[in-house]
PDB file of C-alpha atoms in Angstrom:
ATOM      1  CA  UNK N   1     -25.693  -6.810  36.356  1.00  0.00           C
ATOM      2  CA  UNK N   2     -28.650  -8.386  34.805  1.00  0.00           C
ATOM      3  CA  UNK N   3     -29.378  -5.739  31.578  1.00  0.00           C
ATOM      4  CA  UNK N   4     -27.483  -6.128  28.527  1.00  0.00           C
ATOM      5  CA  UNK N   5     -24.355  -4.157  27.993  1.00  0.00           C
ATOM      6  CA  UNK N   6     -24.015  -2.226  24.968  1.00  0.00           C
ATOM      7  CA  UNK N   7     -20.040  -3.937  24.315  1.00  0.00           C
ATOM      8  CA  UNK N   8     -18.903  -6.957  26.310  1.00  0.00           C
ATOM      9  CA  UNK N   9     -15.759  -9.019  25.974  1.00  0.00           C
ATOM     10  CA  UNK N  10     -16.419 -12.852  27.386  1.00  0.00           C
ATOM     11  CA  UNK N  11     -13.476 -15.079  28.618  1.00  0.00           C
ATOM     12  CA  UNK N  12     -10.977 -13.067  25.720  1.00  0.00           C
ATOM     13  CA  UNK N  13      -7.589 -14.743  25.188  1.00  0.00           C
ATOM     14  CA  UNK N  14      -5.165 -13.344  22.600  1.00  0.00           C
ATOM     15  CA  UNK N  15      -1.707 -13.500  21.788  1.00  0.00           C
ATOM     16  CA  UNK N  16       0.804 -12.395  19.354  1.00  0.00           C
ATOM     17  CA  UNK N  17       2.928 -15.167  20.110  1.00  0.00           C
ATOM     18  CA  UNK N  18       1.989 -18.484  21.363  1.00  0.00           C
ATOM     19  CA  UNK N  19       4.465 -18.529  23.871  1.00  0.00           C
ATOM     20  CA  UNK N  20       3.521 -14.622  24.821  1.00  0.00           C
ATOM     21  CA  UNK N  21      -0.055 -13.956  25.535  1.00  0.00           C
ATOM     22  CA  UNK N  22      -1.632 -10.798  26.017  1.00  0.00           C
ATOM     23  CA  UNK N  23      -4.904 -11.675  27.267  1.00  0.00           C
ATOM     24  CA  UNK N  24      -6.074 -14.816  28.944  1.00  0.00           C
ATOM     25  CA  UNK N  25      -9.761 -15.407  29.890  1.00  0.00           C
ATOM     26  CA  UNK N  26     -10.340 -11.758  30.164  1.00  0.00           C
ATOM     27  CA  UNK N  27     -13.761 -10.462  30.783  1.00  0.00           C
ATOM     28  CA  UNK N  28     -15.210  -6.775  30.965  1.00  0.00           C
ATOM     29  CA  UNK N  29     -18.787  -5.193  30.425  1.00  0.00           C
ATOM     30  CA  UNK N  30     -19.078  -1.447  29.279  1.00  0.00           C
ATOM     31  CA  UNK N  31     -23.426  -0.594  29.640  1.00  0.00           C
ATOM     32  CA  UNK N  32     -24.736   2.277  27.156  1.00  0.00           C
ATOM     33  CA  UNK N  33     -23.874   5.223  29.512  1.00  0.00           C
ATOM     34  CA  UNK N  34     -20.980   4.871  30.315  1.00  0.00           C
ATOM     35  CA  UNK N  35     -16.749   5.648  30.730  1.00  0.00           C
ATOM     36  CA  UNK N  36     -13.901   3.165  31.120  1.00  0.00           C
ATOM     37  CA  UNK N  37     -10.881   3.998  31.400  1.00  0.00           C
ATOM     38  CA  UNK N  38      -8.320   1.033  30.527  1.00  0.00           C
ATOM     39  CA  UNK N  39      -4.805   1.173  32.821  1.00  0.00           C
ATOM     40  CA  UNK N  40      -1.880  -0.282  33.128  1.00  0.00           C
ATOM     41  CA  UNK N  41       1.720   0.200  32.323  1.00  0.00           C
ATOM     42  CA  UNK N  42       3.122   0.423  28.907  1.00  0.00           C
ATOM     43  CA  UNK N  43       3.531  -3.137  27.093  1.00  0.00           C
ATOM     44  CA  UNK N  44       0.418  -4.499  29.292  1.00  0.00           C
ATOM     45  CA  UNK N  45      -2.003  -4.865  26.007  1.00  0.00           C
ATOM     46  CA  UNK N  46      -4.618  -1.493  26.649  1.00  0.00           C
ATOM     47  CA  UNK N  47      -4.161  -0.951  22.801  1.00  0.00           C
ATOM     48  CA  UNK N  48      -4.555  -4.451  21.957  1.00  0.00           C
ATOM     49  CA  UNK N  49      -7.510  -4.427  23.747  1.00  0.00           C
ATOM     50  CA  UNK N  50      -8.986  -1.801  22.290  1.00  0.00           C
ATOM     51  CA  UNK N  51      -8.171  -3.510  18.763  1.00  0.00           C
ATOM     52  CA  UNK N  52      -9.949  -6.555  20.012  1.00  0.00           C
ATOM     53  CA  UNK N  53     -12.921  -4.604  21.250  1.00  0.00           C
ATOM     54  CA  UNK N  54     -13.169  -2.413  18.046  1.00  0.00           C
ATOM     55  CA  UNK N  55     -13.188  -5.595  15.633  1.00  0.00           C
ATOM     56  CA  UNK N  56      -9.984  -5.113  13.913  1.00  0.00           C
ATOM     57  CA  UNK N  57      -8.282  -8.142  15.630  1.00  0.00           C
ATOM     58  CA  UNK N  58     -10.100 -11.385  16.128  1.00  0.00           C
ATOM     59  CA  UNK N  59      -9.467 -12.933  19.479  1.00  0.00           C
ATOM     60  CA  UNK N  60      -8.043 -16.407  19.715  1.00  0.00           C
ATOM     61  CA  UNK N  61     -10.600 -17.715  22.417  1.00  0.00           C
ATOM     62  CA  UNK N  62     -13.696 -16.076  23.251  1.00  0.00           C
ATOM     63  CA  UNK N  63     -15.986 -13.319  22.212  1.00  0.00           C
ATOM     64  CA  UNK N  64     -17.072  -9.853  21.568  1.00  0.00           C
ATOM     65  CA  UNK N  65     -20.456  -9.099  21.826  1.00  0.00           C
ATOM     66  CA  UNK N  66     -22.200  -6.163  20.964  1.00  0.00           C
ATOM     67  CA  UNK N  67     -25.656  -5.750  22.086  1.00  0.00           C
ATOM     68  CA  UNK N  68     -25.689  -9.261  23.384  1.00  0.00           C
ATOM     69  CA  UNK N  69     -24.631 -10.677  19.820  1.00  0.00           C
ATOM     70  CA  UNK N  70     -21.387 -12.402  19.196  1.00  0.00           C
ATOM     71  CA  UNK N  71     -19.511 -10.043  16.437  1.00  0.00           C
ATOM     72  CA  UNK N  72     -16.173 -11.007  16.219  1.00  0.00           C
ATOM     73  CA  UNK N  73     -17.118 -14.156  14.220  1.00  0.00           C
ATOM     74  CA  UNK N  74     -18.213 -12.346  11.097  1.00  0.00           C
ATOM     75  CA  UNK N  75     -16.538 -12.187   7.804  1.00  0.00           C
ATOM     76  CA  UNK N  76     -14.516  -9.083   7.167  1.00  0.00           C
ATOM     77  CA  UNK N  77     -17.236  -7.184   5.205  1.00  0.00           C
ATOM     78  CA  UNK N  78     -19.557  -7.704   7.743  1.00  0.00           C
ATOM     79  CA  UNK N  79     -17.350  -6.345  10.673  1.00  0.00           C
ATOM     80  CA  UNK N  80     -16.260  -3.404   8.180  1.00  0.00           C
ATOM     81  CA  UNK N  81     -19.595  -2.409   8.379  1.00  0.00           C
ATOM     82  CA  UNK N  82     -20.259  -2.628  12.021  1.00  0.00           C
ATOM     83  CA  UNK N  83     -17.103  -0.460  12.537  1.00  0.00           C
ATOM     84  CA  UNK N  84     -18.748   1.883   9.978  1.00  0.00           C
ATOM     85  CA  UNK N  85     -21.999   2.354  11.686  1.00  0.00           C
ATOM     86  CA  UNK N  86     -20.994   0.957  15.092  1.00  0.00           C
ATOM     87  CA  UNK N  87     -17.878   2.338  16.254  1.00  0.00           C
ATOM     88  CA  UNK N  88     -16.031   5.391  16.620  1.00  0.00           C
ATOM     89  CA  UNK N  89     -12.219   5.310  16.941  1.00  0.00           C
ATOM     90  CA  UNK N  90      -8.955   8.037  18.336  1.00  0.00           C
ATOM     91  CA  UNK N  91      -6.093   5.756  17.990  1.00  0.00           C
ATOM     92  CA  UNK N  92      -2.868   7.287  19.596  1.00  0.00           C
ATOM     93  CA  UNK N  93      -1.198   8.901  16.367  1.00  0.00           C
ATOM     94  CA  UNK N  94      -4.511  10.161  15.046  1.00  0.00           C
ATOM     95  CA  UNK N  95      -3.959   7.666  11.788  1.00  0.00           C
ATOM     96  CA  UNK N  96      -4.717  10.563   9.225  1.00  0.00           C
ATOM     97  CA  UNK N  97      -4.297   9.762   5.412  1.00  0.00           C
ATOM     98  CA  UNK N  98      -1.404  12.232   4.765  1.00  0.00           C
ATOM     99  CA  UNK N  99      -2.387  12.203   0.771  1.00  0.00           C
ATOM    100  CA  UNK N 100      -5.559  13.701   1.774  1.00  0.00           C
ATOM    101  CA  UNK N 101      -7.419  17.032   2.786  1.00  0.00           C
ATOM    102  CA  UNK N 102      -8.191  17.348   7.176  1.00  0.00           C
ATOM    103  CA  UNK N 103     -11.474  17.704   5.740  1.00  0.00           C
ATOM    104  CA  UNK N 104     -11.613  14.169   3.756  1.00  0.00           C
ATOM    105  CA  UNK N 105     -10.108  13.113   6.708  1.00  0.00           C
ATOM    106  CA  UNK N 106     -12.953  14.028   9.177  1.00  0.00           C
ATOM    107  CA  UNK N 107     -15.734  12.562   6.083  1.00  0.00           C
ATOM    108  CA  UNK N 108     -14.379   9.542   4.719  1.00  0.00           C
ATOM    109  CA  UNK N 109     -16.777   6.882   7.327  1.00  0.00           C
ATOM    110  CA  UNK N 110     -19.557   8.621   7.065  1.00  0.00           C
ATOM    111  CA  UNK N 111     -19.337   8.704   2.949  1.00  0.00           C
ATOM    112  CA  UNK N 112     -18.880   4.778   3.911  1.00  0.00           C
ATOM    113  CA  UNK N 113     -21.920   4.644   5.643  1.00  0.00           C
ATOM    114  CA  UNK N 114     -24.098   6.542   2.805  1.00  0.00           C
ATOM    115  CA  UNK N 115     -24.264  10.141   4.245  1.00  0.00           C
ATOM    116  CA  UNK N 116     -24.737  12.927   2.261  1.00  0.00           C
ATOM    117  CA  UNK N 117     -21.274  14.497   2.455  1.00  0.00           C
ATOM    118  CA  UNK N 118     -22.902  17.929   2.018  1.00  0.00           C
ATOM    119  CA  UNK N 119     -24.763  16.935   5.605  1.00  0.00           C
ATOM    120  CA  UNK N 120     -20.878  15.179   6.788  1.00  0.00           C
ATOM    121  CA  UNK N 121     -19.154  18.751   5.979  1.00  0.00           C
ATOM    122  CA  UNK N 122     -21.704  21.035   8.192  1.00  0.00           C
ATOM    123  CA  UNK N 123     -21.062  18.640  10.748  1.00  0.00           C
ATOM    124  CA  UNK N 124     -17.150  18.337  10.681  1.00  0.00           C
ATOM    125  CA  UNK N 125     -17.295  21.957  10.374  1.00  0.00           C
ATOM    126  CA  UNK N 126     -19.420  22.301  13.729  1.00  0.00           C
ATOM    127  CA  UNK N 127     -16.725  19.468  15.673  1.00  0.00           C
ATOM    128  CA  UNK N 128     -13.903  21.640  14.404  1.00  0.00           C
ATOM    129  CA  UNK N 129     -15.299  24.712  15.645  1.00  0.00           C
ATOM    130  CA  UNK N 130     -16.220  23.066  19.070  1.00  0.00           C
ATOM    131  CA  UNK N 131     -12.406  21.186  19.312  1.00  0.00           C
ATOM    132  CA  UNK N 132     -11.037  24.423  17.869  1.00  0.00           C
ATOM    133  CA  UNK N 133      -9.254  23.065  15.061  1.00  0.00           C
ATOM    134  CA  UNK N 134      -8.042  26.564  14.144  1.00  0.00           C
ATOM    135  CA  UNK N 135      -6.495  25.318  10.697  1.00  0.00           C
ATOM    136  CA  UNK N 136      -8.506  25.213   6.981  1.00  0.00           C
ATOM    137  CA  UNK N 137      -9.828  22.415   6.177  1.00  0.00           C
ATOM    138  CA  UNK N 138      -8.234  21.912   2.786  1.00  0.00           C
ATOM    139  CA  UNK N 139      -4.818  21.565   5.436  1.00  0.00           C
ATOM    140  CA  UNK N 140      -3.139  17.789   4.980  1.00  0.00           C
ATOM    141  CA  UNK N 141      -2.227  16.292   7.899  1.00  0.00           C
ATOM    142  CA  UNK N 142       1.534  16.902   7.559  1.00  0.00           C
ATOM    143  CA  UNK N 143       0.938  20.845   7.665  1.00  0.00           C
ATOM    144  CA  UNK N 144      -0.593  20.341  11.126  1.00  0.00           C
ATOM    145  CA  UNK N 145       0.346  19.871  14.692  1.00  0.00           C
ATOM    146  CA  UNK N 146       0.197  16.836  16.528  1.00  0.00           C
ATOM    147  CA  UNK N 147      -2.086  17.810  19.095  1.00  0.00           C
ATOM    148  CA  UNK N 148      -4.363  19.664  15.781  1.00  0.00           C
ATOM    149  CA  UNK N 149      -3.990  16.290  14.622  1.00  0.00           C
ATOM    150  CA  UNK N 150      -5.515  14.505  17.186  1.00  0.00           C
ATOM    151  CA  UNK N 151      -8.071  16.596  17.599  1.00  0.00           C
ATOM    152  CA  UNK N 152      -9.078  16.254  13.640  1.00  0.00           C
ATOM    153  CA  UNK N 153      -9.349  12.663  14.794  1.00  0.00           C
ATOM    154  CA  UNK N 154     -11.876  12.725  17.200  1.00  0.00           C
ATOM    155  CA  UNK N 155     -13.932  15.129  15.024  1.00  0.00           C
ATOM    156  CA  UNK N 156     -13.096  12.148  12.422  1.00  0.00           C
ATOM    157  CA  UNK N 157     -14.686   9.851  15.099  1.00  0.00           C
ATOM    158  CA  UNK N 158     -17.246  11.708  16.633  1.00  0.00           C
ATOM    159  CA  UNK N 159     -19.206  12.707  13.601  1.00  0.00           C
ATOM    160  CA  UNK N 160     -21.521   9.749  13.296  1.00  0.00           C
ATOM    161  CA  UNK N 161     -22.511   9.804  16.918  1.00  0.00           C
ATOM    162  CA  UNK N 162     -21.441   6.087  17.410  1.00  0.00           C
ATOM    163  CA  UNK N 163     -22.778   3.694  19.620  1.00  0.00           C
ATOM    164  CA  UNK N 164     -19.289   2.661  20.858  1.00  0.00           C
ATOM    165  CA  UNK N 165     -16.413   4.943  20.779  1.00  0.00           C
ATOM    166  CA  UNK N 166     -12.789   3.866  21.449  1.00  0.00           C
ATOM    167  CA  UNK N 167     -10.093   6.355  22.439  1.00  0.00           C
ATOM    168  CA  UNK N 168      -6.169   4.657  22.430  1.00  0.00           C
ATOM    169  CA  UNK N 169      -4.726   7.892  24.715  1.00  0.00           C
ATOM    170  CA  UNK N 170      -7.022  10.879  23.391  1.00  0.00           C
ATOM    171  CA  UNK N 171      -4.950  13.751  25.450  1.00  0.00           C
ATOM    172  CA  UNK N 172      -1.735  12.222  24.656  1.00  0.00           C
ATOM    173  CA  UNK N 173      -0.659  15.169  22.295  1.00  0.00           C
ATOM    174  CA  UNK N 174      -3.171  18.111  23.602  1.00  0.00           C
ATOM    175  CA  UNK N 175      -2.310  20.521  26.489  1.00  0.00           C
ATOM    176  CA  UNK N 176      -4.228  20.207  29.759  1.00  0.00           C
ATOM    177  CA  UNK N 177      -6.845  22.728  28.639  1.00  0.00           C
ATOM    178  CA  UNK N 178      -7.408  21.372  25.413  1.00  0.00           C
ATOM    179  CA  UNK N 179      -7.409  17.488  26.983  1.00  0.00           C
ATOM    180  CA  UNK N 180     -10.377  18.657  29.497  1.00  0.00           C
ATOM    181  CA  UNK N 181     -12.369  19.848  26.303  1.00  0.00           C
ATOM    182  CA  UNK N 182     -11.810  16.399  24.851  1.00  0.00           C
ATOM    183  CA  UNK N 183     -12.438  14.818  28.108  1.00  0.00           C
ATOM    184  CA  UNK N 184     -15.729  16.640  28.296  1.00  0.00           C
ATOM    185  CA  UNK N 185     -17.059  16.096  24.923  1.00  0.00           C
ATOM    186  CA  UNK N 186     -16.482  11.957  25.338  1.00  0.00           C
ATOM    187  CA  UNK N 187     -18.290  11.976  29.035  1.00  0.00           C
ATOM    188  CA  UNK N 188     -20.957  14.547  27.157  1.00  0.00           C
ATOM    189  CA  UNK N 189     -21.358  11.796  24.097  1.00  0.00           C
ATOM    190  CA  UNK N 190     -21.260   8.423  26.634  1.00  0.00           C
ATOM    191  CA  UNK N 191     -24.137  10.329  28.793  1.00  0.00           C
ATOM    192  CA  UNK N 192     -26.318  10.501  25.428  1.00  0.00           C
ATOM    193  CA  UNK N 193     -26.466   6.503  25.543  1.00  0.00           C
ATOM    194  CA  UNK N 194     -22.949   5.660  24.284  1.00  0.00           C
ATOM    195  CA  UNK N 195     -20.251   3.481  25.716  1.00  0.00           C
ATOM    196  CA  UNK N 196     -16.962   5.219  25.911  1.00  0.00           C
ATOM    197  CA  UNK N 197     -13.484   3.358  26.378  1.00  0.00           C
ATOM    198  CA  UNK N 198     -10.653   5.312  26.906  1.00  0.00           C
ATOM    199  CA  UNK N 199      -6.865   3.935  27.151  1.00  0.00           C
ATOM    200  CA  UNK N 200      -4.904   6.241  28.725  1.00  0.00           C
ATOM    201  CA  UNK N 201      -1.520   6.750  31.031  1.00  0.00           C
ATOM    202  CA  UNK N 202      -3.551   9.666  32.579  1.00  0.00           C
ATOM    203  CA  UNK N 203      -4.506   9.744  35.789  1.00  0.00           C
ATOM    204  CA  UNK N 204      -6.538  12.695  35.441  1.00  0.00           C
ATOM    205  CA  UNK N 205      -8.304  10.551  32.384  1.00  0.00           C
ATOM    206  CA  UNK N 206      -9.137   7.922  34.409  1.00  0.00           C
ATOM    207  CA  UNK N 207      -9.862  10.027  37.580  1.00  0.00           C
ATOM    208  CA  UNK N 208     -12.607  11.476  34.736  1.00  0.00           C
ATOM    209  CA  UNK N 209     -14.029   8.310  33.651  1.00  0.00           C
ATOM    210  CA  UNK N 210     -16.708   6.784  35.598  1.00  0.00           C
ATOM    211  CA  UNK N 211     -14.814   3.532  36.156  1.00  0.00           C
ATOM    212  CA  UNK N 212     -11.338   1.967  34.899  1.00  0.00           C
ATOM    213  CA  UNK N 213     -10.106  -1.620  34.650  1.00  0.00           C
ATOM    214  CA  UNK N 214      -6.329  -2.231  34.963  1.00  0.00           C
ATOM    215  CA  UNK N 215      -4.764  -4.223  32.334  1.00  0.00           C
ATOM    216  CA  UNK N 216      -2.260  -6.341  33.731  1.00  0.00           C
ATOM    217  CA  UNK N 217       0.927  -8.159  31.519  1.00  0.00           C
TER     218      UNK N 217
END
């Protein structure tokens, strides 16, 4: 594959220990277009690899690339913004701010990226509708379901449109109904030019995804 992906590890290694490692010389490619789905049983590093991908862990050997240039090398400001106005993220417990409303929630990167939050709040309020997040907006996250919950989180990271968006098991907490909605709206974003990486225990998720790549221990 000669064209330039849109994300691309090269020759990865990470560990948490040095007598552990996660990842050793690992290599994957994920073009605009398209969805991954990362396997592999629990302990074998999907999250981590997702953490690695999204810029919020550094990789001991290796790179991350991102439109052919090396990313992971930046100082912290630099990769804050890149996650910003880069990347889109579901992480498995949804990560909401309990102190603060579902709609701050939803807002808070795109106020970080310099969007009028007038503009941000029509467009949380169109991803709630479309995810059904029957709940008010002025809700905190600890007066609202987990599966409501995670689906205030991918409103949270679908608002931008990112480039890159990074799911750590999206349907963990929905019912199947609700998951295929999800599922839909992530292959529906990755066919608008977007690479879409999904961790997931799911084989329905991955039967969904275009490809997947098996993380092994």
């Amino acid at each position: 594959m000669s064209e330039t992906p849109l994300l691309e590890a090269r020759s990865v290694g990470f560990e948490y220990r040095a007598d552990v490692p996660v990842l050793s010389d690992w290599s994957a490619r994920f073009p605009a277009g398209s969805t991954t789905a990362l396997t592999g049983p629990s302990g074998s590093g999907k999250s981590t690899v997702l953490y690695l991908l999204g810029l919020m862990l550094r990789p001991a050997r290796g790179r991350v690339c991102v439109n052919g240039e090396r990313v992971d090398d930046k100082h912290d400001r630099a990769r804050a913004d890149l996650r910003a106005r880069t990347f889109g993220f579901v992480f498995q417990d949804a990560a909401l701010d309990v102190t603060r409303t579902v709609m701050d929630n939803i807002v808070e990167t795109a106020l970080y990226r310099g969007q009028d939050r007038a503009e941000a709040v029509d467009a949380a309020r169109g991803l709630m509708e479309r995810f059904e997040v029957d709940i008010r907006a002025d809700h905190r996250p600890g007066q609202i379901s987990g599966g409501q919950a995670q689906r205030v989180a991918l409103c949270r990271a679908l608002l931008s449109s990112p480039a890159i968006l990074l799911a750590d098991e999206p349907t963990g907490n929905l019912d199947p109904a609700t998951g295929r909605i999800v599922m839909t709206a992530m292959k529906e974003h990755a066919a608008a030019g977007s690479a879409v990486v999904v961790a997931t225990h799911d084989p329905s998720v991955a039967a969904a995804c275009d490809r997947h790549l098996e993380i092994t221990p």
